[in-house]
Amino acid sequence: MNQNEVVDSDEQSLVATSARPEHEVEIPNAPPVRLQTLDLARHIAIAPDGKRYVVATFDDTRMNRGFVTAIFPQQNGYLTLIRLVLGEISHKTPEEALQQHVSLVQLIQQGKLSGFLKSIQ
């Protein structure tokens, strides 16, 4: 075979692809936040008492934790107290985790966060 000949092969069809699928999650009255590297979704949830929380869902499969949805308190704009995780839930699939993400944002908006946190402890 000549060096100039083109070979149709799966080996030559290497194309850079995204490591994670893009998920667009829209939640009423919950502004999205710029995603971090492993995030599937990240939103600010505002409770009826005015307290603000960040709900983040991310791929933690490399640490054998599956897809994690976590709640963090928020202060001073977007300063998130990362080491102060209020609650985390792991799921096996990104779809389950994103459903939990939406549910948690809605719980916070309804003022039901404390009851939820008690149920997962």
PDB file of C-alpha atoms in Angstrom:
ATOM      1  CA  MET A   1       0.000   0.000   0.000  1.00  0.00           C
ATOM      2  CA  ASN A   2       1.178   3.451  -0.960  1.00  0.00           C
ATOM      3  CA  GLN A   3       1.730   6.073   1.807  1.00  0.00           C
ATOM      4  CA  ASN A   4      -0.752   8.434   0.162  1.00  0.00           C
ATOM      5  CA  GLU A   5      -3.625   5.960   0.156  1.00  0.00           C
ATOM      6  CA  VAL A   6      -6.437   6.574   2.638  1.00  0.00           C
ATOM      7  CA  VAL A   7      -7.535   3.636   4.704  1.00  0.00           C
ATOM      8  CA  ASP A   8     -11.101   3.479   5.995  1.00  0.00           C
ATOM      9  CA  SER A   9     -10.717   2.102   9.452  1.00  0.00           C
ATOM     10  CA  ASP A  10     -12.148   2.628  12.919  1.00  0.00           C
ATOM     11  CA  GLU A  11      -8.603   3.093  14.183  1.00  0.00           C
ATOM     12  CA  GLN A  12      -8.202   6.281  12.187  1.00  0.00           C
ATOM     13  CA  SER A  13     -11.504   7.813  13.217  1.00  0.00           C
ATOM     14  CA  LEU A  14     -10.210   9.009  16.561  1.00  0.00           C
ATOM     15  CA  VAL A  15     -11.982  12.228  17.384  1.00  0.00           C
ATOM     16  CA  ALA A  16     -11.747  14.109  20.641  1.00  0.00           C
ATOM     17  CA  THR A  17     -15.053  13.810  22.452  1.00  0.00           C
ATOM     18  CA  SER A  18     -16.333  15.244  25.681  1.00  0.00           C
ATOM     19  CA  ALA A  19     -15.614  13.104  28.738  1.00  0.00           C
ATOM     20  CA  ARG A  20     -19.129  13.725  30.049  1.00  0.00           C
ATOM     21  CA  PRO A  21     -22.429  14.295  28.339  1.00  0.00           C
ATOM     22  CA  GLU A  22     -23.885  17.769  28.552  1.00  0.00           C
ATOM     23  CA  HIS A  23     -27.038  17.960  30.640  1.00  0.00           C
ATOM     24  CA  GLU A  24     -29.078  21.111  30.658  1.00  0.00           C
ATOM     25  CA  VAL A  25     -31.260  21.289  33.727  1.00  0.00           C
ATOM     26  CA  GLU A  26     -33.613  24.227  34.031  1.00  0.00           C
ATOM     27  CA  ILE A  27     -35.371  24.816  37.340  1.00  0.00           C
ATOM     28  CA  PRO A  28     -37.786  27.725  37.838  1.00  0.00           C
ATOM     29  CA  ASN A  29     -36.463  30.425  40.205  1.00  0.00           C
ATOM     30  CA  ALA A  30     -33.107  28.629  40.592  1.00  0.00           C
ATOM     31  CA  PRO A  31     -30.325  30.364  38.697  1.00  0.00           C
ATOM     32  CA  PRO A  32     -27.709  28.022  37.241  1.00  0.00           C
ATOM     33  CA  VAL A  33     -24.092  28.475  38.221  1.00  0.00           C
ATOM     34  CA  ARG A  34     -21.058  27.905  36.019  1.00  0.00           C
ATOM     35  CA  LEU A  35     -20.280  24.201  36.060  1.00  0.00           C
ATOM     36  CA  GLN A  36     -17.112  22.848  37.613  1.00  0.00           C
ATOM     37  CA  THR A  37     -15.088  20.157  35.815  1.00  0.00           C
ATOM     38  CA  LEU A  38     -17.082  17.064  36.840  1.00  0.00           C
ATOM     39  CA  ASP A  39     -20.483  18.741  37.288  1.00  0.00           C
ATOM     40  CA  LEU A  40     -23.647  17.593  35.596  1.00  0.00           C
ATOM     41  CA  ALA A  41     -25.687  20.431  37.122  1.00  0.00           C
ATOM     42  CA  ARG A  42     -25.231  23.243  39.657  1.00  0.00           C
ATOM     43  CA  HIS A  43     -27.890  25.693  40.851  1.00  0.00           C
ATOM     44  CA  ILE A  44     -28.513  28.248  43.572  1.00  0.00           C
ATOM     45  CA  ALA A  45     -31.587  27.441  45.641  1.00  0.00           C
ATOM     46  CA  ILE A  46     -33.119  30.165  47.795  1.00  0.00           C
ATOM     47  CA  ALA A  47     -35.163  29.105  50.826  1.00  0.00           C
ATOM     48  CA  PRO A  48     -38.225  31.076  51.937  1.00  0.00           C
ATOM     49  CA  ASP A  49     -36.187  32.524  54.850  1.00  0.00           C
ATOM     50  CA  GLY A  50     -33.712  34.005  52.337  1.00  0.00           C
ATOM     51  CA  LYS A  51     -30.876  31.552  53.001  1.00  0.00           C
ATOM     52  CA  ARG A  52     -29.064  30.487  49.853  1.00  0.00           C
ATOM     53  CA  TYR A  53     -27.699  27.066  49.043  1.00  0.00           C
ATOM     54  CA  VAL A  54     -25.772  25.573  46.141  1.00  0.00           C
ATOM     55  CA  VAL A  55     -26.999  22.214  44.911  1.00  0.00           C
ATOM     56  CA  ALA A  56     -24.343  20.467  42.844  1.00  0.00           C
ATOM     57  CA  THR A  57     -24.555  17.151  41.037  1.00  0.00           C
ATOM     58  CA  PHE A  58     -21.277  15.718  39.831  1.00  0.00           C
ATOM     59  CA  ASP A  59     -19.614  12.576  38.527  1.00  0.00           C
ATOM     60  CA  ASP A  60     -17.649  11.002  41.358  1.00  0.00           C
ATOM     61  CA  THR A  61     -17.350   7.550  39.792  1.00  0.00           C
ATOM     62  CA  ARG A  62     -13.556   7.776  39.854  1.00  0.00           C
ATOM     63  CA  MET A  63     -13.799   7.680  43.643  1.00  0.00           C
ATOM     64  CA  ASN A  64     -16.346   4.819  43.493  1.00  0.00           C
ATOM     65  CA  ARG A  65     -19.140   7.052  44.811  1.00  0.00           C
ATOM     66  CA  GLY A  66     -21.263   7.129  41.667  1.00  0.00           C
ATOM     67  CA  PHE A  67     -23.020  10.362  40.762  1.00  0.00           C
ATOM     68  CA  VAL A  68     -23.309  12.596  43.821  1.00  0.00           C
ATOM     69  CA  THR A  69     -25.773  15.369  44.573  1.00  0.00           C
ATOM     70  CA  ALA A  70     -24.561  17.652  47.373  1.00  0.00           C
ATOM     71  CA  ILE A  71     -25.937  20.691  49.182  1.00  0.00           C
ATOM     72  CA  PHE A  72     -23.618  23.481  50.341  1.00  0.00           C
ATOM     73  CA  PRO A  73     -24.430  26.734  52.148  1.00  0.00           C
ATOM     74  CA  GLN A  74     -23.725  29.897  50.194  1.00  0.00           C
ATOM     75  CA  GLN A  75     -22.420  33.198  51.531  1.00  0.00           C
ATOM     76  CA  ASN A  76     -21.241  36.472  50.004  1.00  0.00           C
ATOM     77  CA  GLY A  77     -22.498  35.995  46.479  1.00  0.00           C
ATOM     78  CA  TYR A  78     -21.060  32.744  45.246  1.00  0.00           C
ATOM     79  CA  LEU A  79     -18.670  31.907  48.067  1.00  0.00           C
ATOM     80  CA  THR A  80     -19.613  28.301  48.748  1.00  0.00           C
ATOM     81  CA  LEU A  81     -18.425  26.695  51.931  1.00  0.00           C
ATOM     82  CA  ILE A  82     -17.258  23.502  50.247  1.00  0.00           C
ATOM     83  CA  ARG A  83     -15.994  21.821  53.376  1.00  0.00           C
ATOM     84  CA  LEU A  84     -19.344  22.406  55.024  1.00  0.00           C
ATOM     85  CA  VAL A  85     -21.435  19.901  53.076  1.00  0.00           C
ATOM     86  CA  LEU A  86     -24.938  19.784  54.517  1.00  0.00           C
ATOM     87  CA  GLY A  87     -25.883  16.565  52.769  1.00  0.00           C
ATOM     88  CA  GLU A  88     -24.862  14.231  49.964  1.00  0.00           C
ATOM     89  CA  ILE A  89     -26.677  11.485  48.115  1.00  0.00           C
ATOM     90  CA  SER A  90     -25.094   9.028  45.666  1.00  0.00           C
ATOM     91  CA  HIS A  91     -26.776   7.450  42.652  1.00  0.00           C
ATOM     92  CA  LYS A  92     -25.712   4.844  40.110  1.00  0.00           C
ATOM     93  CA  THR A  93     -26.869   6.739  37.024  1.00  0.00           C
ATOM     94  CA  PRO A  94     -26.652  10.392  35.990  1.00  0.00           C
ATOM     95  CA  GLU A  95     -30.397  10.411  35.281  1.00  0.00           C
ATOM     96  CA  GLU A  96     -31.242   9.424  38.871  1.00  0.00           C
ATOM     97  CA  ALA A  97     -28.804  12.004  40.205  1.00  0.00           C
ATOM     98  CA  LEU A  98     -30.285  14.784  38.072  1.00  0.00           C
ATOM     99  CA  GLN A  99     -33.802  13.887  39.224  1.00  0.00           C
ATOM    100  CA  GLN A 100     -32.574  14.135  42.826  1.00  0.00           C
ATOM    101  CA  HIS A 101     -30.908  17.450  41.983  1.00  0.00           C
ATOM    102  CA  VAL A 102     -34.190  18.969  40.789  1.00  0.00           C
ATOM    103  CA  SER A 103     -36.071  17.550  43.802  1.00  0.00           C
ATOM    104  CA  LEU A 104     -33.557  19.014  46.262  1.00  0.00           C
ATOM    105  CA  VAL A 105     -33.710  22.472  44.721  1.00  0.00           C
ATOM    106  CA  GLN A 106     -37.505  22.362  44.939  1.00  0.00           C
ATOM    107  CA  LEU A 107     -37.390  21.144  48.578  1.00  0.00           C
ATOM    108  CA  ILE A 108     -35.139  24.045  49.494  1.00  0.00           C
ATOM    109  CA  GLN A 109     -37.427  26.508  47.698  1.00  0.00           C
ATOM    110  CA  GLN A 110     -40.369  25.109  49.699  1.00  0.00           C
ATOM    111  CA  GLY A 111     -38.498  25.433  53.016  1.00  0.00           C
ATOM    112  CA  LYS A 112     -38.295  21.667  53.616  1.00  0.00           C
ATOM    113  CA  LEU A 113     -34.500  21.266  53.710  1.00  0.00           C
ATOM    114  CA  SER A 114     -34.174  20.529  57.437  1.00  0.00           C
ATOM    115  CA  GLY A 115     -36.682  17.681  57.267  1.00  0.00           C
ATOM    116  CA  PHE A 116     -34.863  16.186  54.306  1.00  0.00           C
ATOM    117  CA  LEU A 117     -31.460  16.436  56.010  1.00  0.00           C
ATOM    118  CA  LYS A 118     -32.840  14.616  59.071  1.00  0.00           C
ATOM    119  CA  SER A 119     -34.144  11.821  56.848  1.00  0.00           C
ATOM    120  CA  ILE A 120     -30.718  11.101  55.306  1.00  0.00           C
ATOM    121  CA  GLN A 121     -28.698  11.102  58.522  1.00  0.00           C
TER     122      GLN A 121
END
